[in-house]
Coordinates of C-alpha atoms in Angstrom, one line a residue:
M27 CA 119.4 129.1 84.2
V28 CA 116.5 129.3 86.7
K29 CA 116.9 126.7 89.4
K30 CA 114.2 124.5 90.9
G31 CA 114.3 126.5 94.1
R32 CA 113.5 129.7 92.2
F33 CA 110.6 128.0 90.4
L34 CA 109.2 127.0 93.8
L35 CA 109.6 130.5 95.0
L36 CA 107.7 131.8 92.0
C37 CA 104.9 129.3 92.9
A38 CA 104.8 130.2 96.5
P39 CA 102.2 133.0 96.2
L40 CA 99.8 130.5 94.6
L41 CA 100.2 128.1 97.5
L42 CA 100.0 130.4 100.4
G43 CA 96.2 130.0 100.7
A44 CA 96.7 126.2 101.1
C45 CA 99.4 126.5 103.8
A46 CA 98.1 125.9 107.3
T47 CA 99.5 128.0 110.2
V48 CA 100.2 126.0 113.3
S49 CA 99.2 127.7 116.5
T50 CA 101.8 128.1 119.3
V51 CA 100.3 128.0 122.7
D52 CA 101.4 127.9 126.4
P53 CA 98.7 125.9 128.2
N54 CA 99.9 127.3 131.6
A55 CA 98.9 130.8 130.4
F56 CA 95.3 129.6 130.1
V57 CA 92.7 129.2 132.9
R58 CA 91.3 125.7 133.5
D59 CA 87.5 125.6 132.8
P60 CA 85.4 124.3 135.6
G61 CA 82.9 122.7 133.2
E62 CA 81.0 119.5 133.9
K63 CA 81.8 116.1 132.5
L64 CA 79.8 115.0 129.5
N65 CA 76.9 112.6 130.2
I66 CA 77.3 109.8 127.6
P67 CA 74.2 107.7 126.9
A68 CA 75.0 104.0 127.5
I69 CA 74.2 103.0 123.9
C70 CA 76.8 105.5 122.7
K71 CA 79.7 104.4 124.8
K72 CA 80.9 101.8 122.2
S73 CA 81.7 104.8 119.9
Y74 CA 84.6 105.5 122.2
D75 CA 86.2 102.2 121.3
N76 CA 89.4 103.3 119.6
A77 CA 90.7 99.8 118.9
I78 CA 93.6 100.0 116.5
P79 CA 92.9 97.8 113.5
K80 CA 95.5 95.4 112.1
V81 CA 96.3 95.8 108.5
A82 CA 98.4 93.5 106.3
V83 CA 99.8 94.5 102.9
A84 CA 99.6 91.6 100.5
Q85 CA 101.7 91.3 97.4
I86 CA 101.7 94.3 95.1
T87 CA 101.9 93.0 91.6
N88 CA 103.7 94.6 88.7
N89 CA 101.4 94.8 85.7
S90 CA 103.3 97.5 83.9
T91 CA 105.0 96.9 80.6
F92 CA 108.0 99.2 81.1
D93 CA 110.4 98.9 78.1
Y94 CA 113.4 100.9 79.3
A95 CA 115.6 100.5 76.2
K96 CA 112.9 101.4 73.6
T97 CA 111.7 104.4 75.7
V98 CA 115.1 105.9 76.3
Q99 CA 116.2 105.4 72.7
A100 CA 113.1 107.1 71.3
S101 CA 113.4 110.0 73.7
V102 CA 117.1 110.6 73.3
Q103 CA 117.3 110.2 69.5
G104 CA 114.3 112.4 69.0
R105 CA 113.0 113.0 65.5
S106 CA 116.2 112.1 63.7
E107 CA 119.5 110.3 64.3
R108 CA 122.1 112.6 65.7
T109 CA 125.8 112.0 66.7
T110 CA 128.1 114.2 68.8
V111 CA 131.7 113.8 69.8
G112 CA 132.3 112.1 73.1
A113 CA 129.6 111.3 75.7
A114 CA 126.1 112.6 75.5
G115 CA 125.3 115.9 77.1
V116 CA 122.5 118.4 77.4
V117 CA 122.4 120.6 74.2
A118 CA 120.1 123.0 72.6
V119 CA 118.9 121.5 69.3
P120 CA 115.9 123.2 67.6
G121 CA 113.2 120.6 67.0
A122 CA 115.0 117.9 69.0
V123 CA 114.6 116.8 72.6
G124 CA 117.7 118.5 73.9
V125 CA 119.9 115.5 74.7
G126 CA 123.0 114.8 72.6
W127 CA 123.4 111.1 71.6
G128 CA 127.0 110.2 70.9
E129 CA 128.5 107.0 69.6
K130 CA 130.2 106.3 73.0
E131 CA 126.9 106.9 74.7
K132 CA 125.1 104.5 72.3
R133 CA 127.6 101.7 73.1
N134 CA 127.3 102.2 76.8
F135 CA 123.6 102.3 76.6
Q136 CA 123.3 99.0 74.6
R137 CA 125.6 97.3 77.1
D138 CA 123.7 98.5 80.2
S139 CA 120.0 98.8 79.1
Q140 CA 119.0 95.1 79.4
R141 CA 120.5 94.7 82.8
T142 CA 119.0 98.0 84.0
E143 CA 115.5 97.0 82.7
R144 CA 115.7 93.6 84.3
E145 CA 116.8 95.0 87.7
I146 CA 114.2 97.7 87.6
N147 CA 111.3 95.4 86.9
A148 CA 112.4 93.1 89.7
K149 CA 112.1 96.0 92.2
L150 CA 109.0 97.7 91.1
S151 CA 106.5 95.7 93.2
E152 CA 108.6 95.9 96.3
S153 CA 109.0 99.7 95.8
V154 CA 105.3 100.3 95.8
E155 CA 104.7 97.9 98.7
D156 CA 107.2 99.8 100.8
G157 CA 105.5 103.0 99.9
V158 CA 102.1 101.7 101.0
V159 CA 103.5 100.6 104.3
N160 CA 105.3 104.0 104.8
E161 CA 102.0 105.8 104.1
L162 CA 100.1 103.8 106.6
V163 CA 102.7 104.2 109.3
N164 CA 103.0 107.9 108.8
M165 CA 99.2 108.3 108.8
G166 CA 98.8 106.4 112.1
G167 CA 95.8 104.7 113.5
V168 CA 96.7 101.2 112.3
K169 CA 99.0 98.3 113.3
I170 CA 101.0 97.0 110.3
F171 CA 102.0 93.5 109.6
T172 CA 105.5 93.7 108.2
R173 CA 106.5 91.7 105.1
G174 CA 108.6 89.5 107.3
E175 CA 105.7 88.7 109.7
L176 CA 103.4 88.0 106.8
N177 CA 105.9 85.7 105.1
K178 CA 106.4 83.8 108.3
I179 CA 102.7 83.1 108.6
M180 CA 102.6 82.0 105.0
Q181 CA 105.5 79.6 105.6
E182 CA 103.9 78.2 108.7
H183 CA 100.6 77.5 106.8
K184 CA 102.4 76.4 103.6
F185 CA 100.7 79.3 101.8
Q186 CA 102.5 80.1 98.5
Q187 CA 103.0 83.7 97.3
S188 CA 101.8 82.6 93.9
G189 CA 98.5 81.7 95.5
L190 CA 97.6 85.3 96.1
V191 CA 95.7 85.6 92.8
D192 CA 92.1 86.3 94.0
D193 CA 90.2 88.0 96.8
S194 CA 89.3 84.7 98.6
S195 CA 93.0 83.6 99.0
I196 CA 94.0 87.1 100.1
V197 CA 91.2 87.1 102.7
Q198 CA 92.2 83.6 103.8
L199 CA 95.7 84.9 104.4
G200 CA 94.3 87.8 106.4
K201 CA 92.4 85.5 108.7
M202 CA 95.6 83.5 109.3
A203 CA 97.4 86.7 110.3
G204 CA 94.5 87.9 112.5
A205 CA 94.2 91.1 110.4
K206 CA 91.0 93.1 110.1
F207 CA 92.0 94.5 106.7
M208 CA 94.1 93.4 103.7
L209 CA 95.6 95.8 101.3
T210 CA 96.6 94.6 97.8
G211 CA 97.0 96.3 94.5
S212 CA 99.2 96.7 91.4
L213 CA 101.5 99.0 89.6
T214 CA 99.6 99.3 86.3
N215 CA 101.9 101.6 84.4
V216 CA 105.4 103.2 84.4
A217 CA 106.1 105.9 81.8
L218 CA 109.4 107.6 81.1
A219 CA 109.8 110.5 78.8
Y220 CA 112.0 113.5 78.2
Q221 CA 110.0 116.7 78.4
T222 CA 111.2 119.7 76.5
L223 CA 110.9 123.3 77.7
D224 CA 107.9 123.9 75.4
A225 CA 106.2 120.8 76.8
A226 CA 106.8 122.0 80.3
K227 CA 105.2 125.3 79.5
D228 CA 102.1 123.5 78.1
A229 CA 101.9 121.4 81.3
S230 CA 102.0 124.6 83.4
Q231 CA 99.1 126.0 81.4
K232 CA 97.1 122.8 82.0
Y233 CA 97.5 122.9 85.8
L234 CA 97.8 126.7 86.4
G235 CA 95.8 128.3 83.6
G236 CA 96.6 132.0 83.2
F237 CA 99.3 131.8 85.8
G238 CA 101.3 129.4 83.6
A239 CA 102.3 132.2 81.2
L240 CA 103.4 134.4 84.1
M241 CA 105.6 131.6 85.4
A242 CA 107.2 130.6 82.1
V243 CA 110.5 132.0 83.2
G244 CA 110.7 129.2 85.8
M245 CA 109.9 126.4 83.4
E246 CA 113.5 125.4 82.8
S247 CA 113.3 123.4 86.1
R248 CA 110.7 121.1 84.5
E249 CA 112.8 120.2 81.5
G250 CA 114.3 116.7 81.7
W251 CA 113.2 113.2 82.3
H252 CA 109.8 112.7 83.8
I253 CA 108.6 109.5 85.4
D254 CA 104.8 108.9 85.6
V255 CA 103.3 105.9 87.5
D256 CA 99.8 104.5 87.9
V257 CA 99.0 102.6 91.0
T258 CA 95.8 100.8 92.0
L259 CA 95.0 99.8 95.6
R260 CA 92.3 97.6 96.9
L261 CA 91.2 97.3 100.6
L262 CA 89.4 94.2 101.7
D263 CA 87.5 93.5 104.9
V264 CA 88.8 90.2 106.1
E265 CA 85.7 89.4 108.1
T266 CA 83.2 89.9 105.3
G267 CA 85.5 89.6 102.2
E268 CA 83.9 92.8 101.0
V269 CA 86.0 95.1 98.8
L270 CA 85.8 98.4 100.7
L271 CA 88.0 100.5 98.4
S272 CA 89.3 100.3 94.9
K273 CA 91.3 103.3 93.8
S274 CA 93.6 104.3 90.9
M275 CA 96.2 107.0 91.5
K276 CA 98.8 108.8 89.5
G277 CA 102.2 110.1 90.6
K278 CA 105.0 112.1 88.8
E279 CA 108.7 112.7 89.6
I280 CA 111.2 114.8 87.6
I281 CA 114.7 113.3 87.7
G282 CA 116.7 115.9 85.7
K283 CA 118.5 116.4 82.4
I284 CA 121.0 113.6 82.7
P285 CA 122.0 112.0 79.3
Y286 CA 120.1 108.9 80.1
P287 CA 118.7 107.7 83.5
N288 CA 120.6 104.8 85.1
Y289 CA 119.2 102.2 87.5
D290 CA 119.6 104.2 90.7
A291 CA 118.0 107.3 89.2
L292 CA 115.0 105.4 87.8
V293 CA 114.3 103.2 90.9
G294 CA 114.6 106.3 93.1
G295 CA 112.3 108.2 90.8
I296 CA 109.7 105.4 90.6
K297 CA 109.7 105.2 94.4
K298 CA 109.1 108.9 94.8
A299 CA 106.4 109.0 92.1
S300 CA 104.7 106.0 93.7
A301 CA 104.8 107.7 97.1
K302 CA 103.2 110.8 95.7
A303 CA 100.5 108.7 94.0
L304 CA 99.7 106.9 97.3
Q305 CA 99.1 110.3 99.0
D306 CA 95.8 110.4 97.1
A307 CA 94.7 107.4 99.2
R308 CA 94.9 109.4 102.4
P309 CA 91.3 110.7 102.4
D310 CA 90.1 107.1 102.0
F311 CA 92.5 105.6 104.5
S312 CA 91.6 108.2 107.1
K313 CA 87.9 107.2 106.7
Y314 CA 88.5 103.5 107.3
F315 CA 91.3 103.9 109.8
M316 CA 89.7 106.5 112.0
V317 CA 91.6 108.1 114.9
R318 CA 89.3 108.9 117.8
G319 CA 90.0 110.3 121.2
Y320 CA 88.2 112.5 123.8
V321 CA 88.7 115.8 125.6
F322 CA 90.5 115.6 129.0
E323 CA 89.8 119.3 129.8
T324 CA 89.4 122.7 128.3
R325 CA 91.0 126.0 129.2
T326 CA 90.3 129.7 128.3
S327 CA 92.7 132.6 127.9
K328 CA 92.5 135.2 130.6
D329 CA 90.9 137.7 128.2
G330 CA 88.3 135.1 127.1
A331 CA 89.3 135.4 123.5
Q332 CA 90.8 131.9 123.0
K333 CA 89.9 128.3 124.1
I334 CA 92.2 125.3 124.0
G335 CA 91.7 121.7 125.0
L336 CA 93.7 118.6 125.7
V337 CA 92.7 115.5 123.7
S338 CA 93.7 111.9 124.3
V339 CA 95.5 111.2 121.0
G340 CA 98.9 112.2 119.9
S341 CA 101.9 111.5 117.6
K342 CA 101.7 107.7 118.2
L343 CA 98.5 107.7 116.2
G344 CA 99.7 110.0 113.5
I345 CA 98.6 113.4 115.0
K346 CA 100.8 116.2 113.9
P347 CA 100.7 120.0 114.5
G348 CA 97.9 121.3 112.3
S349 CA 95.9 118.1 112.3
K350 CA 92.2 118.8 112.3
F351 CA 89.5 117.2 114.4
T352 CA 85.7 117.0 114.4
A353 CA 83.9 117.3 117.8
I354 CA 81.0 115.0 118.2
A355 CA 77.9 115.2 120.4
F356 CA 75.7 112.2 121.2
E357 CA 72.0 111.7 121.6
E358 CA 70.0 108.6 122.3
I359 CA 67.1 108.4 119.8
E360 CA 64.1 106.1 120.0
D361 CA 62.8 104.5 116.9
P362 CA 59.0 105.5 116.8
I363 CA 58.0 102.2 115.1
N364 CA 59.8 99.4 117.0
G365 CA 60.9 101.4 120.1
S366 CA 64.5 100.4 119.7
K367 CA 67.2 102.8 120.9
V368 CA 69.9 104.1 118.6
C369 CA 72.9 106.4 119.1
D370 CA 72.8 109.5 117.0
Q371 CA 76.2 111.3 116.5
Q372 CA 76.1 115.0 115.7
R373 CA 79.0 117.1 114.5
I374 CA 79.4 120.3 116.5
P375 CA 80.2 123.1 114.1
L376 CA 83.6 124.0 115.6
E377 CA 87.2 124.2 114.3
V378 CA 89.4 122.0 116.3
T379 CA 93.1 122.1 115.3
A380 CA 96.3 120.6 116.9
T381 CA 98.8 123.1 118.1
D382 CA 102.5 122.8 118.4
Q383 CA 102.0 121.0 121.7
V384 CA 101.7 117.4 120.4
Q385 CA 102.9 114.6 122.7
N386 CA 103.1 110.8 122.2
D387 CA 99.6 110.1 123.5
R388 CA 97.9 113.5 123.8
A389 CA 97.8 116.9 122.1
W390 CA 96.7 120.4 122.9
V391 CA 94.2 121.8 120.4
V392 CA 92.8 125.2 119.6
I393 CA 89.0 125.3 119.6
K394 CA 87.2 128.0 117.6
G395 CA 83.5 128.7 117.2
T396 CA 80.6 130.8 118.4
P397 CA 80.1 131.2 122.2
D398 CA 77.0 128.9 122.1
Q399 CA 78.9 126.2 120.3
L400 CA 82.0 126.5 122.5
A401 CA 79.8 126.0 125.5
R402 CA 78.9 122.5 124.2
I403 CA 82.5 121.3 124.6
K404 CA 82.8 119.3 127.8
K405 CA 85.2 116.9 129.5
G406 CA 84.8 113.5 127.8
Q407 CA 83.7 115.0 124.4
L408 CA 84.6 112.7 121.5
V409 CA 86.9 114.0 118.9
E410 CA 87.7 112.4 115.6
R411 CA 90.5 113.2 113.2
E412 CA 89.2 114.7 110.0
S413 CA 89.9 113.3 106.5
I414 CA 93.5 113.8 105.4
E415 CA 94.1 115.6 102.1
G416 CA 95.9 113.9 99.2
Q417 CA 98.5 115.3 96.8
G418 CA 99.1 119.0 96.6
L419 CA 99.6 120.9 93.3
M420 CA 103.5 120.9 93.4
N421 CA 103.5 117.1 93.8
K422 CA 101.2 116.7 90.9
L423 CA 103.6 118.8 88.8
G424 CA 106.5 116.4 89.7
Y425 CA 108.2 118.4 92.6

């Protein structure tokens, strides 16, 4: 049997182009540039305000209709009733789903299914809510109100959880908490199905096209129980009440070829599938929760071939080796009609990427570009973390 690891190894050549190489640098091997400090127009100085917004995650509702017993029975029994001696096991049955369904297994399942379904549905909202908080914490650039802090505020103001049914009540809670943003949403669907080897091959063709046939030898790792979830998130501006973002996302997790999935396997799988779905909110989150800093200094290698810089943001704000930045130049512009002054922000066409030298509150970056563009980088130059990518191909496939 081809193991999951081998399947990933087969996929590796397809993913190499997407893998970022982190630069390893020794700042002491570079010569400090004598460059002048950036002259920032007064009207543009407010752009340097890197105030960390406060975000509260309101109740994530469970709007899914997950019928555990019916789903498992339909998948396990397949096209016709089958019995085997003893407990269920993975078997090769032409035309069937590949899982044996013995009398003992039936009795155990009938005994456990209602309790399992009840416990799962009770945990779904909390699982997604935890995933949202983890995503924001790992991304950085925000201060999170924990569930305990939010519940305390609700108790103090006698605000009932059941009252969070519309945008106005959610915004009101946000104002009580002193939050700038409120995040709410729902789990709209949970689907569980046993996928056969043939179905796995069809899925590979869908995502990988012609490569799918070449990789068919590794498809055994995709046979088994698949969990698919749909999650919707909504971001509200507490000050204005405006809905800034409404996004639906999908996640998948493969939990293996066990006879039938128990509570722990399902809850764990749903959490992982939800976490993958939430990755697709990263590009939007990084737009609203911007991470900004500025350049302390720049240095050039002794041969003049490489330039690095020290920026004022680090791991505390979610910066990791490989994080990319945009360098921004400022110009004061006068409106020709009313004579008012505005700050124009211009992206300098450079590649600015965090190296392996990332500290808590600063990071060394590699700066690449033409000589003319590199000359524009000065002390005090504003840098802004670029949008973060969402799910990769392997996550979409369930790995």
